Amino acid sequence: MSGEPGEKVTVNQKNDDGLWYYAITAEGKQGPKVGPFDTEEAALAAGEDRLAKGESA
């Protein structure tokens, strides 16, 4: 995973739909949740890909 130091991808599953979402946290601020994805792995991969391309929240 690349991007600026301190940037990270977090994934969460919503209880009401059972689907996965990712958010990029940069400079201590969490960006919007993006999704839905069918699996945790798919959400994480999409978030890491976006971060690697230099696209944060």
Tab-separated table of N, CA and C in Angstrom:
chain	number	residue	atom	x	y	z
A	1	MET	N	0.855	-1.166	0.000
A	1	MET	CA	0.000	0.000	0.000
A	1	MET	C	0.895	1.220	0.000
A	2	SER	N	0.575	2.171	-0.854
A	2	SER	CA	1.368	3.387	-0.886
A	2	SER	C	0.505	4.560	-0.473
A	3	GLY	N	0.927	5.748	-0.875
A	3	GLY	CA	0.193	6.927	-0.441
A	3	GLY	C	1.039	7.684	0.558
A	4	GLU	N	0.499	8.715	1.106
A	4	GLU	CA	1.210	9.521	2.080
A	4	GLU	C	1.324	8.783	3.406
A	5	PRO	N	2.386	9.086	4.172
A	5	PRO	CA	2.487	8.471	5.499
A	5	PRO	C	1.255	8.807	6.333
A	6	GLY	N	0.778	7.838	7.053
A	6	GLY	CA	-0.385	8.065	7.890
A	6	GLY	C	-1.707	7.812	7.198
A	7	GLU	N	-1.675	7.539	5.886
A	7	GLU	CA	-2.909	7.193	5.186
A	7	GLU	C	-3.134	5.698	5.314
A	8	LYS	N	-4.382	5.317	5.555
A	8	LYS	CA	-4.679	3.894	5.664
A	8	LYS	C	-6.094	3.627	5.186
A	9	VAL	N	-6.313	2.375	4.839
A	9	VAL	CA	-7.628	1.929	4.393
A	9	VAL	C	-8.240	1.106	5.512
A	10	THR	N	-9.479	1.411	5.848
A	10	THR	CA	-10.210	0.599	6.816
A	10	THR	C	-11.453	0.057	6.130
A	11	VAL	N	-11.843	-1.152	6.512
A	11	VAL	CA	-13.049	-1.753	5.951
A	11	VAL	C	-14.016	-2.077	7.081
A	12	ASN	N	-15.295	-1.914	6.793
A	12	ASN	CA	-16.342	-2.190	7.769
A	12	ASN	C	-17.505	-2.855	7.070
A	13	GLN	N	-18.185	-3.697	7.819
A	13	GLN	CA	-19.385	-4.343	7.309
A	13	GLN	C	-20.591	-3.722	7.991
A	14	LYS	N	-21.571	-3.345	7.194
A	14	LYS	CA	-22.799	-2.795	7.764
A	14	LYS	C	-23.702	-3.948	8.179
A	15	ASN	N	-24.265	-3.846	9.338
A	15	ASN	CA	-25.123	-4.906	9.858
A	15	ASN	C	-26.428	-5.027	9.088
A	16	ASP	N	-26.944	-3.923	8.584
A	16	ASP	CA	-28.256	-3.981	7.951
A	16	ASP	C	-28.247	-4.591	6.554
A	17	ASP	N	-27.113	-4.567	5.871
A	17	ASP	CA	-27.087	-5.162	4.532
A	17	ASP	C	-26.042	-6.260	4.366
A	18	GLY	N	-25.148	-6.422	5.335
A	18	GLY	CA	-24.144	-7.476	5.276
A	18	GLY	C	-23.069	-7.256	4.228
A	19	LEU	N	-23.026	-6.072	3.630
A	19	LEU	CA	-22.033	-5.778	2.612
A	19	LEU	C	-20.883	-4.981	3.220
A	20	TRP	N	-19.784	-4.909	2.481
A	20	TRP	CA	-18.552	-4.290	2.976
A	20	TRP	C	-18.303	-2.944	2.315
A	21	TYR	N	-17.708	-2.040	3.081
A	21	TYR	CA	-17.394	-0.689	2.634
A	21	TYR	C	-15.983	-0.345	3.093
A	22	TYR	N	-15.279	0.516	2.320
A	22	TYR	CA	-13.971	0.979	2.773
A	22	TYR	C	-13.987	2.487	2.920
A	23	ALA	N	-13.051	2.963	3.719
A	23	ALA	CA	-12.828	4.397	3.874
A	23	ALA	C	-11.331	4.617	3.984
A	24	ILE	N	-10.867	5.720	3.449
A	24	ILE	CA	-9.456	6.089	3.552
A	24	ILE	C	-9.328	7.161	4.622
A	25	THR	N	-8.425	6.920	5.561
A	25	THR	CA	-8.155	7.878	6.622
A	25	THR	C	-6.830	8.563	6.312
A	26	ALA	N	-6.838	9.884	6.295
A	26	ALA	CA	-5.638	10.669	6.030
A	26	ALA	C	-5.629	11.861	6.974
A	27	GLU	N	-4.479	12.127	7.539
A	27	GLU	CA	-4.311	13.251	8.464
A	27	GLU	C	-5.328	13.197	9.594
A	28	GLY	N	-5.636	11.993	10.035
A	28	GLY	CA	-6.548	11.813	11.150
A	28	GLY	C	-8.017	11.993	10.817
A	29	LYS	N	-8.329	12.209	9.547
A	29	LYS	CA	-9.719	12.415	9.139
A	29	LYS	C	-10.155	11.283	8.225
A	30	GLN	N	-11.278	10.665	8.579
A	30	GLN	CA	-11.793	9.571	7.770
A	30	GLN	C	-12.625	10.123	6.627
A	31	GLY	N	-12.352	9.618	5.439
A	31	GLY	CA	-13.125	10.012	4.271
A	31	GLY	C	-14.444	9.260	4.220
A	32	PRO	N	-15.189	9.474	3.163
A	32	PRO	CA	-16.492	8.816	3.037
A	32	PRO	C	-16.352	7.313	2.841
A	33	LYS	N	-17.363	6.592	3.249
A	33	LYS	CA	-17.388	5.152	3.021
A	33	LYS	C	-17.766	4.901	1.571
A	34	VAL	N	-17.041	3.971	0.947
A	34	VAL	CA	-17.245	3.648	-0.458
A	34	VAL	C	-17.641	2.189	-0.564
A	35	GLY	N	-18.604	1.892	-1.369
A	35	GLY	CA	-19.054	0.520	-1.538
A	35	GLY	C	-20.447	0.516	-2.110
A	36	PRO	N	-21.092	-0.560	-2.055
A	36	PRO	CA	-20.791	-1.777	-1.301
A	36	PRO	C	-19.970	-2.778	-2.106
A	37	PHE	N	-19.330	-3.695	-1.367
A	37	PHE	CA	-18.589	-4.813	-1.927
A	37	PHE	C	-19.105	-6.087	-1.276
A	38	ASP	N	-19.034	-7.184	-2.008
A	38	ASP	CA	-19.554	-8.455	-1.496
A	38	ASP	C	-18.689	-9.064	-0.398
A	39	THR	N	-17.367	-8.797	-0.456
A	39	THR	CA	-16.466	-9.407	0.519
A	39	THR	C	-15.547	-8.362	1.134
A	40	GLU	N	-15.020	-8.696	2.296
A	40	GLU	CA	-14.049	-7.824	2.965
A	40	GLU	C	-12.812	-7.647	2.091
A	41	GLU	N	-12.373	-8.738	1.469
A	41	GLU	CA	-11.175	-8.699	0.630
A	41	GLU	C	-11.357	-7.763	-0.563
A	42	ALA	N	-12.539	-7.795	-1.170
A	42	ALA	CA	-12.804	-6.925	-2.319
A	42	ALA	C	-12.800	-5.457	-1.904
A	43	ALA	N	-13.379	-5.161	-0.762
A	43	ALA	CA	-13.400	-3.781	-0.271
A	43	ALA	C	-11.986	-3.296	0.030
A	44	LEU	N	-11.199	-4.125	0.688
A	44	LEU	CA	-9.826	-3.752	1.025
A	44	LEU	C	-8.993	-3.555	-0.237
A	45	ALA	N	-9.124	-4.458	-1.198
A	45	ALA	CA	-8.363	-4.344	-2.446
A	45	ALA	C	-8.723	-3.063	-3.193
A	46	ALA	N	-9.999	-2.728	-3.245
A	46	ALA	CA	-10.429	-1.507	-3.933
A	46	ALA	C	-9.884	-0.266	-3.227
A	47	GLY	N	-9.927	-0.263	-1.910
A	47	GLY	CA	-9.405	0.870	-1.158
A	47	GLY	C	-7.908	1.024	-1.315
A	48	GLU	N	-7.193	-0.087	-1.275
A	48	GLU	CA	-5.739	-0.032	-1.441
A	48	GLU	C	-5.369	0.398	-2.852
A	49	ASP	N	-6.139	-0.029	-3.845
A	49	ASP	CA	-5.894	0.379	-5.223
A	49	ASP	C	-6.081	1.887	-5.367
A	50	ARG	N	-7.135	2.401	-4.783
A	50	ARG	CA	-7.394	3.844	-4.844
A	50	ARG	C	-6.287	4.616	-4.141
A	51	LEU	N	-5.846	4.119	-2.999
A	51	LEU	CA	-4.777	4.774	-2.259
A	51	LEU	C	-3.472	4.729	-3.054
A	52	ALA	N	-3.187	3.594	-3.703
A	52	ALA	CA	-1.966	3.445	-4.493
A	52	ALA	C	-1.942	4.408	-5.678
A	53	LYS	N	-3.114	4.738	-6.181
A	53	LYS	CA	-3.209	5.676	-7.300
A	53	LYS	C	-3.133	7.124	-6.833
A	54	GLY	N	-2.972	7.312	-5.534
A	54	GLY	CA	-2.839	8.657	-4.994
A	54	GLY	C	-4.156	9.367	-4.787
A	55	GLU	N	-5.231	8.601	-4.774
A	55	GLU	CA	-6.548	9.186	-4.565
A	55	GLU	C	-6.950	8.943	-3.127
A	56	SER	N	-7.007	9.987	-2.340
A	56	SER	CA	-7.475	9.813	-0.970
A	56	SER	C	-8.922	10.249	-0.901
A	57	ALA	N	-9.399	10.438	0.301
A	57	ALA	CA	-10.819	10.737	0.512
A	57	ALA	C	-11.378	11.822	-0.333
